């Protein structure tokens, strides 16, 4: 499976690092407007995940990794990228700029066969969360949104508790700061985002509930969500407050998560009762690590907490998606 990555921010670079080491997946090209030497440096050295476990050289606008030679482009217009000539099966659209149907379509027009976003796209793009509804993929779907890191975490937890059991939900995702915040105080359309990210706990509005309502129609107008950015570079803690339709004990709730982690959500959900903090899930491939020691019940009101690595866990689902798409493609070929 030949993959191109468009946009080499945090997610694009981590995907690159991981995909060049994935059997059965070949990185055919990368594209970003930054200088190629700067990109090579950022791929080699990472403040969160450390030095790359492979040697990377930049020669003649190509990244050389062992026997791999990966073309590097600096083209802002996807229509002008040589996806057809390179035989690209899937473009990982990681810029965040081409997340509606018409703009993502440019990759297809340039010759790619499929496009996988690295965010929740516009409502005209299918929102398919791996582990929840990826089975809705059909051969005529060429552009998919796999949701974002928060959507994947929350969907996983909601799948276990079942939407029909939930009367309402309040959610706060306590999240590491991101590139859309400021390092020092500066003007910003969202005043709080303009404050120094490493100095304050910063509430940030998020459209997470809109995405969740698309996935769980039974919870329409029954959910509210926000995110609070804190001064760490990586990691997140989802803080759920559920009002259930019936009273459940802490033990019953924890058993639901523990069994799900061992069965139908194995590899996507993890369950623990250890005294973990966000740093302990750095490099963890799960979308959610539910901490059963923090589960609490007050009548029909339930608190659940789930840790996750907002970068590594999310890129793990992207890689799952690529493998799933490739398997679906092979299955269709055999049927034909």
C-alpha atoms as a PDB file:
ATOM      1  CA  UNK A   1       0.000   0.000   0.000  1.00  0.00           C
ATOM      2  CA  UNK A   2       1.565   3.278  -1.141  1.00  0.00           C
ATOM      3  CA  UNK A   3       0.935   6.246   1.145  1.00  0.00           C
ATOM      4  CA  UNK A   4       1.548   9.964   0.692  1.00  0.00           C
ATOM      5  CA  UNK A   5       1.459  12.383   3.618  1.00  0.00           C
ATOM      6  CA  UNK A   6       0.269  15.922   2.960  1.00  0.00           C
ATOM      7  CA  UNK A   7       1.162  18.164   5.895  1.00  0.00           C
ATOM      8  CA  UNK A   8       4.035  17.409   8.232  1.00  0.00           C
ATOM      9  CA  UNK A   9       2.880  18.855  11.541  1.00  0.00           C
ATOM     10  CA  UNK A  10       2.783  16.839  14.767  1.00  0.00           C
ATOM     11  CA  UNK A  11       0.533  14.103  13.371  1.00  0.00           C
ATOM     12  CA  UNK A  12       2.126  13.987   9.914  1.00  0.00           C
ATOM     13  CA  UNK A  13       5.637  13.655  11.304  1.00  0.00           C
ATOM     14  CA  UNK A  14       4.720  10.960  13.824  1.00  0.00           C
ATOM     15  CA  UNK A  15       2.893   9.036  11.101  1.00  0.00           C
ATOM     16  CA  UNK A  16       5.978   9.275   8.904  1.00  0.00           C
ATOM     17  CA  UNK A  17       8.232   7.954  11.664  1.00  0.00           C
ATOM     18  CA  UNK A  18       5.910   5.017  12.258  1.00  0.00           C
ATOM     19  CA  UNK A  19       4.905   4.205   8.677  1.00  0.00           C
ATOM     20  CA  UNK A  20       8.453   3.935   7.348  1.00  0.00           C
ATOM     21  CA  UNK A  21       8.823   1.024   9.781  1.00  0.00           C
ATOM     22  CA  UNK A  22       5.453  -0.637   9.017  1.00  0.00           C
ATOM     23  CA  UNK A  23       5.588  -3.856   6.967  1.00  0.00           C
ATOM     24  CA  UNK A  24       3.251  -3.767   3.976  1.00  0.00           C
ATOM     25  CA  UNK A  25       3.081   0.021   3.877  1.00  0.00           C
ATOM     26  CA  UNK A  26       5.325   2.174   1.704  1.00  0.00           C
ATOM     27  CA  UNK A  27       5.636   5.937   2.114  1.00  0.00           C
ATOM     28  CA  UNK A  28       5.593   7.135  -1.506  1.00  0.00           C
ATOM     29  CA  UNK A  29       6.036  10.872  -0.832  1.00  0.00           C
ATOM     30  CA  UNK A  30       5.587  13.702   1.650  1.00  0.00           C
ATOM     31  CA  UNK A  31       4.502  17.259   1.028  1.00  0.00           C
ATOM     32  CA  UNK A  32       4.832  20.330   3.236  1.00  0.00           C
ATOM     33  CA  UNK A  33       5.587  23.976   2.612  1.00  0.00           C
ATOM     34  CA  UNK A  34       8.412  24.042   5.166  1.00  0.00           C
ATOM     35  CA  UNK A  35      12.035  23.867   4.080  1.00  0.00           C
ATOM     36  CA  UNK A  36      13.083  20.245   3.523  1.00  0.00           C
ATOM     37  CA  UNK A  37      16.187  20.583   5.710  1.00  0.00           C
ATOM     38  CA  UNK A  38      14.047  21.873   8.560  1.00  0.00           C
ATOM     39  CA  UNK A  39      11.609  18.997   8.051  1.00  0.00           C
ATOM     40  CA  UNK A  40      14.434  16.448   8.091  1.00  0.00           C
ATOM     41  CA  UNK A  41      15.661  17.919  11.379  1.00  0.00           C
ATOM     42  CA  UNK A  42      12.175  17.762  12.946  1.00  0.00           C
ATOM     43  CA  UNK A  43      11.746  14.174  11.824  1.00  0.00           C
ATOM     44  CA  UNK A  44      15.053  13.177  13.355  1.00  0.00           C
ATOM     45  CA  UNK A  45      14.671  15.028  16.669  1.00  0.00           C
ATOM     46  CA  UNK A  46      11.370  15.233  18.540  1.00  0.00           C
ATOM     47  CA  UNK A  47      10.861  16.874  21.930  1.00  0.00           C
ATOM     48  CA  UNK A  48       8.180  14.377  22.953  1.00  0.00           C
ATOM     49  CA  UNK A  49       9.278  11.071  21.412  1.00  0.00           C
ATOM     50  CA  UNK A  50      13.042  11.543  21.250  1.00  0.00           C
ATOM     51  CA  UNK A  51      15.481  10.850  18.414  1.00  0.00           C
ATOM     52  CA  UNK A  52      14.206   8.796  15.476  1.00  0.00           C
ATOM     53  CA  UNK A  53      15.207   5.109  15.702  1.00  0.00           C
ATOM     54  CA  UNK A  54      16.537   5.162  12.132  1.00  0.00           C
ATOM     55  CA  UNK A  55      19.022   7.189  10.108  1.00  0.00           C
ATOM     56  CA  UNK A  56      17.477   9.776   7.809  1.00  0.00           C
ATOM     57  CA  UNK A  57      19.381  11.639   5.088  1.00  0.00           C
ATOM     58  CA  UNK A  58      18.190  14.382   2.728  1.00  0.00           C
ATOM     59  CA  UNK A  59      19.582  14.027  -0.795  1.00  0.00           C
ATOM     60  CA  UNK A  60      18.254  15.627  -3.997  1.00  0.00           C
ATOM     61  CA  UNK A  61      14.862  16.437  -2.426  1.00  0.00           C
ATOM     62  CA  UNK A  62      14.458  12.878  -1.171  1.00  0.00           C
ATOM     63  CA  UNK A  63      14.543  11.369   2.291  1.00  0.00           C
ATOM     64  CA  UNK A  64      16.841   8.357   2.304  1.00  0.00           C
ATOM     65  CA  UNK A  65      16.076   5.760   4.991  1.00  0.00           C
ATOM     66  CA  UNK A  66      17.987   2.549   4.395  1.00  0.00           C
ATOM     67  CA  UNK A  67      16.978   1.466   0.904  1.00  0.00           C
ATOM     68  CA  UNK A  68      13.934   3.750   0.836  1.00  0.00           C
ATOM     69  CA  UNK A  69      14.047   6.956  -1.208  1.00  0.00           C
ATOM     70  CA  UNK A  70      11.030   9.154  -0.435  1.00  0.00           C
ATOM     71  CA  UNK A  71      10.363  12.269  -2.591  1.00  0.00           C
ATOM     72  CA  UNK A  72       9.821  15.519  -0.676  1.00  0.00           C
ATOM     73  CA  UNK A  73       7.572  18.203  -2.190  1.00  0.00           C
ATOM     74  CA  UNK A  74       6.785  21.793  -1.201  1.00  0.00           C
ATOM     75  CA  UNK A  75       3.589  22.279  -3.198  1.00  0.00           C
ATOM     76  CA  UNK A  76       0.705  24.218  -1.566  1.00  0.00           C
ATOM     77  CA  UNK A  77      -1.839  23.145  -4.218  1.00  0.00           C
ATOM     78  CA  UNK A  78      -2.821  19.441  -3.985  1.00  0.00           C
ATOM     79  CA  UNK A  79      -3.946  19.480  -7.625  1.00  0.00           C
ATOM     80  CA  UNK A  80      -0.322  19.883  -8.690  1.00  0.00           C
ATOM     81  CA  UNK A  81       1.038  16.937  -6.724  1.00  0.00           C
ATOM     82  CA  UNK A  82       2.130  13.850  -8.752  1.00  0.00           C
ATOM     83  CA  UNK A  83      -0.019  11.309  -6.944  1.00  0.00           C
ATOM     84  CA  UNK A  84      -0.957   9.497 -10.158  1.00  0.00           C
ATOM     85  CA  UNK A  85       2.645   9.145 -11.332  1.00  0.00           C
ATOM     86  CA  UNK A  86       3.679   7.870  -7.904  1.00  0.00           C
ATOM     87  CA  UNK A  87       0.860   5.312  -7.747  1.00  0.00           C
ATOM     88  CA  UNK A  88      -0.480   6.652  -4.429  1.00  0.00           C
ATOM     89  CA  UNK A  89      -3.189   4.480  -2.905  1.00  0.00           C
ATOM     90  CA  UNK A  90      -4.056   6.734   0.056  1.00  0.00           C
ATOM     91  CA  UNK A  91      -3.195  10.343   0.863  1.00  0.00           C
ATOM     92  CA  UNK A  92      -3.048  11.119   4.567  1.00  0.00           C
ATOM     93  CA  UNK A  93      -4.362  14.691   4.599  1.00  0.00           C
ATOM     94  CA  UNK A  94      -2.699  16.129   7.689  1.00  0.00           C
ATOM     95  CA  UNK A  95      -2.647  19.872   7.004  1.00  0.00           C
ATOM     96  CA  UNK A  96      -6.106  20.517   8.463  1.00  0.00           C
ATOM     97  CA  UNK A  97      -6.735  22.842   5.496  1.00  0.00           C
ATOM     98  CA  UNK A  98      -8.365  20.391   3.082  1.00  0.00           C
ATOM     99  CA  UNK A  99     -11.017  18.892   5.327  1.00  0.00           C
ATOM    100  CA  UNK A 100     -14.201  19.442   3.342  1.00  0.00           C
ATOM    101  CA  UNK A 101     -15.326  17.371   0.383  1.00  0.00           C
ATOM    102  CA  UNK A 102     -14.387  19.776  -2.407  1.00  0.00           C
ATOM    103  CA  UNK A 103     -10.900  20.520  -1.087  1.00  0.00           C
ATOM    104  CA  UNK A 104     -10.074  16.907  -0.189  1.00  0.00           C
ATOM    105  CA  UNK A 105     -11.277  15.925  -3.667  1.00  0.00           C
ATOM    106  CA  UNK A 106      -8.204  17.698  -5.073  1.00  0.00           C
ATOM    107  CA  UNK A 107      -6.053  14.770  -3.980  1.00  0.00           C
ATOM    108  CA  UNK A 108      -8.280  12.404  -5.957  1.00  0.00           C
ATOM    109  CA  UNK A 109      -8.160  14.709  -8.963  1.00  0.00           C
ATOM    110  CA  UNK A 110      -4.362  14.591  -8.713  1.00  0.00           C
ATOM    111  CA  UNK A 111      -4.494  10.812  -9.034  1.00  0.00           C
ATOM    112  CA  UNK A 112      -4.720   9.376  -5.512  1.00  0.00           C
ATOM    113  CA  UNK A 113      -7.205   6.551  -5.027  1.00  0.00           C
ATOM    114  CA  UNK A 114      -8.320   7.414  -1.471  1.00  0.00           C
ATOM    115  CA  UNK A 115      -7.995  10.217   1.090  1.00  0.00           C
ATOM    116  CA  UNK A 116      -7.884   9.781   4.863  1.00  0.00           C
ATOM    117  CA  UNK A 117      -8.135  12.986   6.893  1.00  0.00           C
ATOM    118  CA  UNK A 118      -6.374  13.494  10.227  1.00  0.00           C
ATOM    119  CA  UNK A 119      -9.305  15.361  11.717  1.00  0.00           C
ATOM    120  CA  UNK A 120     -13.094  15.442  11.845  1.00  0.00           C
ATOM    121  CA  UNK A 121     -14.023  16.727   8.417  1.00  0.00           C
ATOM    122  CA  UNK A 122     -17.105  18.544   7.219  1.00  0.00           C
ATOM    123  CA  UNK A 123     -20.507  16.844   7.417  1.00  0.00           C
ATOM    124  CA  UNK A 124     -20.345  15.832   3.734  1.00  0.00           C
ATOM    125  CA  UNK A 125     -17.451  13.449   4.520  1.00  0.00           C
ATOM    126  CA  UNK A 126     -18.261  10.103   6.207  1.00  0.00           C
ATOM    127  CA  UNK A 127     -17.205  10.107   9.872  1.00  0.00           C
ATOM    128  CA  UNK A 128     -15.997   6.566  10.522  1.00  0.00           C
ATOM    129  CA  UNK A 129     -14.291   5.771  13.822  1.00  0.00           C
ATOM    130  CA  UNK A 130     -12.087   2.700  13.847  1.00  0.00           C
ATOM    131  CA  UNK A 131     -13.409   0.265  16.434  1.00  0.00           C
ATOM    132  CA  UNK A 132     -16.927   1.696  16.250  1.00  0.00           C
ATOM    133  CA  UNK A 133     -18.338   2.017  12.727  1.00  0.00           C
ATOM    134  CA  UNK A 134     -15.523   1.328  10.259  1.00  0.00           C
ATOM    135  CA  UNK A 135     -17.639  -1.511   8.879  1.00  0.00           C
ATOM    136  CA  UNK A 136     -19.776   1.145   7.136  1.00  0.00           C
ATOM    137  CA  UNK A 137     -16.915   1.640   4.668  1.00  0.00           C
ATOM    138  CA  UNK A 138     -17.992   0.770   1.131  1.00  0.00           C
ATOM    139  CA  UNK A 139     -16.028   0.655  -2.096  1.00  0.00           C
ATOM    140  CA  UNK A 140     -17.569   3.892  -3.353  1.00  0.00           C
ATOM    141  CA  UNK A 141     -16.309   5.868  -0.327  1.00  0.00           C
ATOM    142  CA  UNK A 142     -13.066   7.528  -1.359  1.00  0.00           C
ATOM    143  CA  UNK A 143     -12.675  10.153   1.388  1.00  0.00           C
ATOM    144  CA  UNK A 144     -12.966   9.281   5.071  1.00  0.00           C
ATOM    145  CA  UNK A 145     -12.745  11.250   8.288  1.00  0.00           C
ATOM    146  CA  UNK A 146     -11.477   9.038  11.139  1.00  0.00           C
ATOM    147  CA  UNK A 147     -12.326  11.740  13.694  1.00  0.00           C
ATOM    148  CA  UNK A 148      -9.777  13.399  15.957  1.00  0.00           C
ATOM    149  CA  UNK A 149      -7.974  12.135  19.043  1.00  0.00           C
ATOM    150  CA  UNK A 150     -10.718  13.332  21.387  1.00  0.00           C
ATOM    151  CA  UNK A 151     -13.502  11.911  19.217  1.00  0.00           C
ATOM    152  CA  UNK A 152     -11.786   8.517  19.164  1.00  0.00           C
ATOM    153  CA  UNK A 153     -11.344   8.490  22.937  1.00  0.00           C
ATOM    154  CA  UNK A 154     -14.914   9.538  23.715  1.00  0.00           C
ATOM    155  CA  UNK A 155     -16.507   7.263  21.111  1.00  0.00           C
ATOM    156  CA  UNK A 156     -14.671   4.300  22.629  1.00  0.00           C
ATOM    157  CA  UNK A 157     -16.017   5.084  26.106  1.00  0.00           C
ATOM    158  CA  UNK A 158     -19.561   5.729  24.850  1.00  0.00           C
ATOM    159  CA  UNK A 159     -19.538   2.449  22.953  1.00  0.00           C
ATOM    160  CA  UNK A 160     -18.997   0.581  26.220  1.00  0.00           C
ATOM    161  CA  UNK A 161     -21.688   2.395  28.213  1.00  0.00           C
ATOM    162  CA  UNK A 162     -24.132   2.317  25.273  1.00  0.00           C
ATOM    163  CA  UNK A 163     -25.949   5.459  24.174  1.00  0.00           C
ATOM    164  CA  UNK A 164     -29.331   4.025  25.136  1.00  0.00           C
ATOM    165  CA  UNK A 165     -28.218   3.823  28.780  1.00  0.00           C
ATOM    166  CA  UNK A 166     -27.137   7.470  28.969  1.00  0.00           C
ATOM    167  CA  UNK A 167     -29.601  10.238  29.781  1.00  0.00           C
ATOM    168  CA  UNK A 168     -27.049  13.062  29.385  1.00  0.00           C
ATOM    169  CA  UNK A 169     -23.321  13.714  29.464  1.00  0.00           C
ATOM    170  CA  UNK A 170     -20.926  16.522  30.351  1.00  0.00           C
ATOM    171  CA  UNK A 171     -17.334  16.167  29.188  1.00  0.00           C
ATOM    172  CA  UNK A 172     -14.111  18.043  29.819  1.00  0.00           C
ATOM    173  CA  UNK A 173     -10.968  16.888  28.019  1.00  0.00           C
ATOM    174  CA  UNK A 174      -7.904  18.084  29.925  1.00  0.00           C
ATOM    175  CA  UNK A 175      -5.453  18.323  27.050  1.00  0.00           C
ATOM    176  CA  UNK A 176      -1.823  19.259  26.385  1.00  0.00           C
ATOM    177  CA  UNK A 177      -1.258  22.573  24.645  1.00  0.00           C
ATOM    178  CA  UNK A 178      -1.193  22.622  20.834  1.00  0.00           C
ATOM    179  CA  UNK A 179       0.300  24.648  17.987  1.00  0.00           C
ATOM    180  CA  UNK A 180      -2.932  26.649  17.724  1.00  0.00           C
ATOM    181  CA  UNK A 181      -2.085  28.351  20.995  1.00  0.00           C
ATOM    182  CA  UNK A 182       0.512  31.029  21.643  1.00  0.00           C
ATOM    183  CA  UNK A 183       3.862  30.542  23.354  1.00  0.00           C
ATOM    184  CA  UNK A 184       3.707  34.059  24.813  1.00  0.00           C
ATOM    185  CA  UNK A 185       0.733  36.422  25.118  1.00  0.00           C
ATOM    186  CA  UNK A 186      -0.320  37.604  21.661  1.00  0.00           C
ATOM    187  CA  UNK A 187      -3.430  38.699  19.750  1.00  0.00           C
ATOM    188  CA  UNK A 188      -5.828  35.877  18.858  1.00  0.00           C
ATOM    189  CA  UNK A 189      -9.446  35.685  17.730  1.00  0.00           C
ATOM    190  CA  UNK A 190     -10.086  33.458  20.748  1.00  0.00           C
ATOM    191  CA  UNK A 191      -8.634  35.655  23.519  1.00  0.00           C
ATOM    192  CA  UNK A 192      -7.774  32.702  25.763  1.00  0.00           C
ATOM    193  CA  UNK A 193      -5.862  30.900  23.003  1.00  0.00           C
ATOM    194  CA  UNK A 194      -3.718  34.012  22.775  1.00  0.00           C
ATOM    195  CA  UNK A 195      -2.417  33.579  26.314  1.00  0.00           C
ATOM    196  CA  UNK A 196       0.916  31.879  27.050  1.00  0.00           C
ATOM    197  CA  UNK A 197       0.233  28.142  26.696  1.00  0.00           C
ATOM    198  CA  UNK A 198       2.926  26.997  29.115  1.00  0.00           C
ATOM    199  CA  UNK A 199       1.868  29.366  31.886  1.00  0.00           C
ATOM    200  CA  UNK A 200      -1.872  28.841  32.371  1.00  0.00           C
ATOM    201  CA  UNK A 201      -4.737  26.366  32.471  1.00  0.00           C
ATOM    202  CA  UNK A 202      -6.742  27.580  29.476  1.00  0.00           C
ATOM    203  CA  UNK A 203     -10.393  26.694  28.736  1.00  0.00           C
ATOM    204  CA  UNK A 204     -10.918  26.300  24.988  1.00  0.00           C
ATOM    205  CA  UNK A 205     -14.284  25.771  23.247  1.00  0.00           C
ATOM    206  CA  UNK A 206     -14.520  22.682  21.051  1.00  0.00           C
ATOM    207  CA  UNK A 207     -17.109  21.329  18.596  1.00  0.00           C
ATOM    208  CA  UNK A 208     -16.686  17.789  19.900  1.00  0.00           C
ATOM    209  CA  UNK A 209     -20.358  17.395  20.828  1.00  0.00           C
ATOM    210  CA  UNK A 210     -21.367  18.084  17.206  1.00  0.00           C
ATOM    211  CA  UNK A 211     -19.185  15.221  16.003  1.00  0.00           C
ATOM    212  CA  UNK A 212     -20.469  12.897  18.712  1.00  0.00           C
ATOM    213  CA  UNK A 213     -24.082  13.632  17.814  1.00  0.00           C
ATOM    214  CA  UNK A 214     -23.330  12.496  14.251  1.00  0.00           C
ATOM    215  CA  UNK A 215     -22.086   9.186  15.677  1.00  0.00           C
ATOM    216  CA  UNK A 216     -24.698   8.768  18.428  1.00  0.00           C
ATOM    217  CA  UNK A 217     -28.052  10.198  17.227  1.00  0.00           C
ATOM    218  CA  UNK A 218     -29.758   8.957  20.408  1.00  0.00           C
ATOM    219  CA  UNK A 219     -27.707  11.532  22.347  1.00  0.00           C
ATOM    220  CA  UNK A 220     -28.796  14.502  20.230  1.00  0.00           C
ATOM    221  CA  UNK A 221     -28.987  17.608  22.460  1.00  0.00           C
ATOM    222  CA  UNK A 222     -27.938  15.518  25.469  1.00  0.00           C
ATOM    223  CA  UNK A 223     -24.203  16.219  25.419  1.00  0.00           C
ATOM    224  CA  UNK A 224     -21.928  19.164  26.146  1.00  0.00           C
ATOM    225  CA  UNK A 225     -18.150  19.224  25.838  1.00  0.00           C
ATOM    226  CA  UNK A 226     -15.227  21.533  26.403  1.00  0.00           C
ATOM    227  CA  UNK A 227     -11.465  21.161  26.585  1.00  0.00           C
ATOM    228  CA  UNK A 228      -9.016  22.616  29.053  1.00  0.00           C
ATOM    229  CA  UNK A 229      -5.440  23.084  27.845  1.00  0.00           C
ATOM    230  CA  UNK A 230      -2.739  22.567  30.452  1.00  0.00           C
ATOM    231  CA  UNK A 231       1.029  23.222  30.448  1.00  0.00           C
ATOM    232  CA  UNK A 232       2.251  19.818  29.268  1.00  0.00           C
ATOM    233  CA  UNK A 233       3.515  18.977  25.763  1.00  0.00           C
ATOM    234  CA  UNK A 234       1.702  15.661  25.363  1.00  0.00           C
ATOM    235  CA  UNK A 235      -1.110  13.603  26.852  1.00  0.00           C
ATOM    236  CA  UNK A 236      -4.744  14.105  27.826  1.00  0.00           C
ATOM    237  CA  UNK A 237      -7.329  13.094  30.403  1.00  0.00           C
ATOM    238  CA  UNK A 238     -10.999  12.842  29.441  1.00  0.00           C
ATOM    239  CA  UNK A 239     -13.281  13.621  32.401  1.00  0.00           C
ATOM    240  CA  UNK A 240     -16.795  12.238  31.824  1.00  0.00           C
ATOM    241  CA  UNK A 241     -19.858  13.011  33.918  1.00  0.00           C
ATOM    242  CA  UNK A 242     -22.778  10.787  32.924  1.00  0.00           C
ATOM    243  CA  UNK A 243     -26.363  10.826  34.084  1.00  0.00           C
ATOM    244  CA  UNK A 244     -27.508   7.276  33.494  1.00  0.00           C
ATOM    245  CA  UNK A 245     -31.072   6.073  33.040  1.00  0.00           C
ATOM    246  CA  UNK A 246     -30.605   3.537  35.815  1.00  0.00           C
ATOM    247  CA  UNK A 247     -28.308   3.169  38.793  1.00  0.00           C
ATOM    248  CA  UNK A 248     -25.149   1.103  38.276  1.00  0.00           C
ATOM    249  CA  UNK A 249     -22.478   0.319  40.825  1.00  0.00           C
ATOM    250  CA  UNK A 250     -18.840   1.299  40.410  1.00  0.00           C
ATOM    251  CA  UNK A 251     -17.951  -2.380  40.170  1.00  0.00           C
ATOM    252  CA  UNK A 252     -20.476  -2.981  37.379  1.00  0.00           C
ATOM    253  CA  UNK A 253     -19.206  -0.025  35.361  1.00  0.00           C
ATOM    254  CA  UNK A 254     -15.569  -1.006  35.763  1.00  0.00           C
ATOM    255  CA  UNK A 255     -16.362  -4.583  34.769  1.00  0.00           C
ATOM    256  CA  UNK A 256     -17.941  -3.323  31.529  1.00  0.00           C
ATOM    257  CA  UNK A 257     -14.728  -1.498  30.616  1.00  0.00           C
ATOM    258  CA  UNK A 258     -12.454  -4.320  31.709  1.00  0.00           C
ATOM    259  CA  UNK A 259     -14.335  -6.892  29.615  1.00  0.00           C
ATOM    260  CA  UNK A 260     -14.471  -4.572  26.586  1.00  0.00           C
ATOM    261  CA  UNK A 261     -10.697  -4.050  26.809  1.00  0.00           C
ATOM    262  CA  UNK A 262     -10.204  -7.815  26.790  1.00  0.00           C
ATOM    263  CA  UNK A 263     -12.600  -8.506  23.901  1.00  0.00           C
ATOM    264  CA  UNK A 264     -14.253  -6.348  21.246  1.00  0.00           C
ATOM    265  CA  UNK A 265     -12.153  -3.232  21.953  1.00  0.00           C
ATOM    266  CA  UNK A 266      -8.859  -5.009  22.525  1.00  0.00           C
ATOM    267  CA  UNK A 267      -6.026  -2.781  21.292  1.00  0.00           C
ATOM    268  CA  UNK A 268      -8.278   0.295  21.227  1.00  0.00           C
ATOM    269  CA  UNK A 269      -9.390   0.519  24.866  1.00  0.00           C
ATOM    270  CA  UNK A 270      -7.254  -0.347  27.884  1.00  0.00           C
ATOM    271  CA  UNK A 271      -8.361  -0.676  31.492  1.00  0.00           C
ATOM    272  CA  UNK A 272      -6.219  -0.090  34.573  1.00  0.00           C
ATOM    273  CA  UNK A 273      -6.503   0.565  38.278  1.00  0.00           C
ATOM    274  CA  UNK A 274      -2.889   1.638  38.649  1.00  0.00           C
ATOM    275  CA  UNK A 275      -2.057   5.171  39.821  1.00  0.00           C
ATOM    276  CA  UNK A 276      -1.152   6.521  36.379  1.00  0.00           C
ATOM    277  CA  UNK A 277      -0.534  10.116  35.274  1.00  0.00           C
ATOM    278  CA  UNK A 278      -0.482  11.488  31.738  1.00  0.00           C
ATOM    279  CA  UNK A 279       3.248  10.904  31.274  1.00  0.00           C
ATOM    280  CA  UNK A 280       2.682   7.176  31.832  1.00  0.00           C
ATOM    281  CA  UNK A 281       0.643   6.857  28.625  1.00  0.00           C
ATOM    282  CA  UNK A 282       3.197   8.567  26.363  1.00  0.00           C
ATOM    283  CA  UNK A 283       3.626   6.209  23.436  1.00  0.00           C
ATOM    284  CA  UNK A 284       0.504   4.226  24.397  1.00  0.00           C
ATOM    285  CA  UNK A 285      -1.344   2.987  21.304  1.00  0.00           C
ATOM    286  CA  UNK A 286      -4.855   2.911  22.845  1.00  0.00           C
ATOM    287  CA  UNK A 287      -7.499   5.546  22.125  1.00  0.00           C
ATOM    288  CA  UNK A 288      -8.515   5.475  25.794  1.00  0.00           C
ATOM    289  CA  UNK A 289      -7.010   4.076  28.982  1.00  0.00           C
ATOM    290  CA  UNK A 290      -9.866   3.984  31.498  1.00  0.00           C
ATOM    291  CA  UNK A 291      -8.680   4.359  35.098  1.00  0.00           C
ATOM    292  CA  UNK A 292     -11.122   2.305  37.149  1.00  0.00           C
ATOM    293  CA  UNK A 293      -9.663   3.566  40.422  1.00  0.00           C
ATOM    294  CA  UNK A 294     -11.158   6.984  39.615  1.00  0.00           C
ATOM    295  CA  UNK A 295     -14.650   5.767  38.698  1.00  0.00           C
ATOM    296  CA  UNK A 296     -17.262   7.102  41.113  1.00  0.00           C
ATOM    297  CA  UNK A 297     -21.039   6.881  41.454  1.00  0.00           C
ATOM    298  CA  UNK A 298     -23.538   9.233  43.121  1.00  0.00           C
ATOM    299  CA  UNK A 299     -27.052   7.987  42.464  1.00  0.00           C
ATOM    300  CA  UNK A 300     -27.474   7.846  38.684  1.00  0.00           C
ATOM    301  CA  UNK A 301     -24.551  10.237  38.202  1.00  0.00           C
ATOM    302  CA  UNK A 302     -21.272   8.567  37.188  1.00  0.00           C
ATOM    303  CA  UNK A 303     -17.723   9.869  36.810  1.00  0.00           C
ATOM    304  CA  UNK A 304     -15.331   8.071  34.425  1.00  0.00           C
ATOM    305  CA  UNK A 305     -11.762   9.110  33.572  1.00  0.00           C
ATOM    306  CA  UNK A 306      -9.726   8.028  30.552  1.00  0.00           C
ATOM    307  CA  UNK A 307      -6.114   8.912  29.788  1.00  0.00           C
ATOM    308  CA  UNK A 308      -4.725   8.940  26.247  1.00  0.00           C
ATOM    309  CA  UNK A 309      -1.693   9.984  24.247  1.00  0.00           C
ATOM    310  CA  UNK A 310      -3.307  12.475  21.894  1.00  0.00           C
ATOM    311  CA  UNK A 311      -0.640  11.882  19.222  1.00  0.00           C
ATOM    312  CA  UNK A 312       0.488   8.258  19.492  1.00  0.00           C
ATOM    313  CA  UNK A 313      -2.928   6.819  20.275  1.00  0.00           C
ATOM    314  CA  UNK A 314      -4.493   8.737  17.411  1.00  0.00           C
ATOM    315  CA  UNK A 315      -1.846   7.802  14.843  1.00  0.00           C
ATOM    316  CA  UNK A 316      -2.348   4.188  15.920  1.00  0.00           C
ATOM    317  CA  UNK A 317      -5.963   4.415  14.743  1.00  0.00           C
ATOM    318  CA  UNK A 318      -4.822   6.005  11.461  1.00  0.00           C
ATOM    319  CA  UNK A 319      -2.517   3.023  10.909  1.00  0.00           C
ATOM    320  CA  UNK A 320      -5.374   0.658  11.821  1.00  0.00           C
ATOM    321  CA  UNK A 321      -7.461   2.427   9.210  1.00  0.00           C
ATOM    322  CA  UNK A 322      -4.811   1.981   6.510  1.00  0.00           C
ATOM    323  CA  UNK A 323      -4.572  -1.733   7.226  1.00  0.00           C
ATOM    324  CA  UNK A 324      -8.352  -2.071   7.293  1.00  0.00           C
ATOM    325  CA  UNK A 325      -8.712  -0.201   4.000  1.00  0.00           C
ATOM    326  CA  UNK A 326      -6.022  -2.363   2.434  1.00  0.00           C
ATOM    327  CA  UNK A 327      -7.705  -5.545   3.666  1.00  0.00           C
ATOM    328  CA  UNK A 328     -11.068  -4.358   2.321  1.00  0.00           C
ATOM    329  CA  UNK A 329      -9.428  -3.606  -1.028  1.00  0.00           C
ATOM    330  CA  UNK A 330      -7.859  -7.065  -1.207  1.00  0.00           C
ATOM    331  CA  UNK A 331     -11.141  -8.714  -0.232  1.00  0.00           C
ATOM    332  CA  UNK A 332     -12.994  -6.859  -2.983  1.00  0.00           C
ATOM    333  CA  UNK A 333     -10.346  -7.900  -5.542  1.00  0.00           C
ATOM    334  CA  UNK A 334     -10.800 -11.561  -4.579  1.00  0.00           C
ATOM    335  CA  UNK A 335     -14.596 -11.251  -4.939  1.00  0.00           C
ATOM    336  CA  UNK A 336     -14.198  -9.798  -8.421  1.00  0.00           C
END
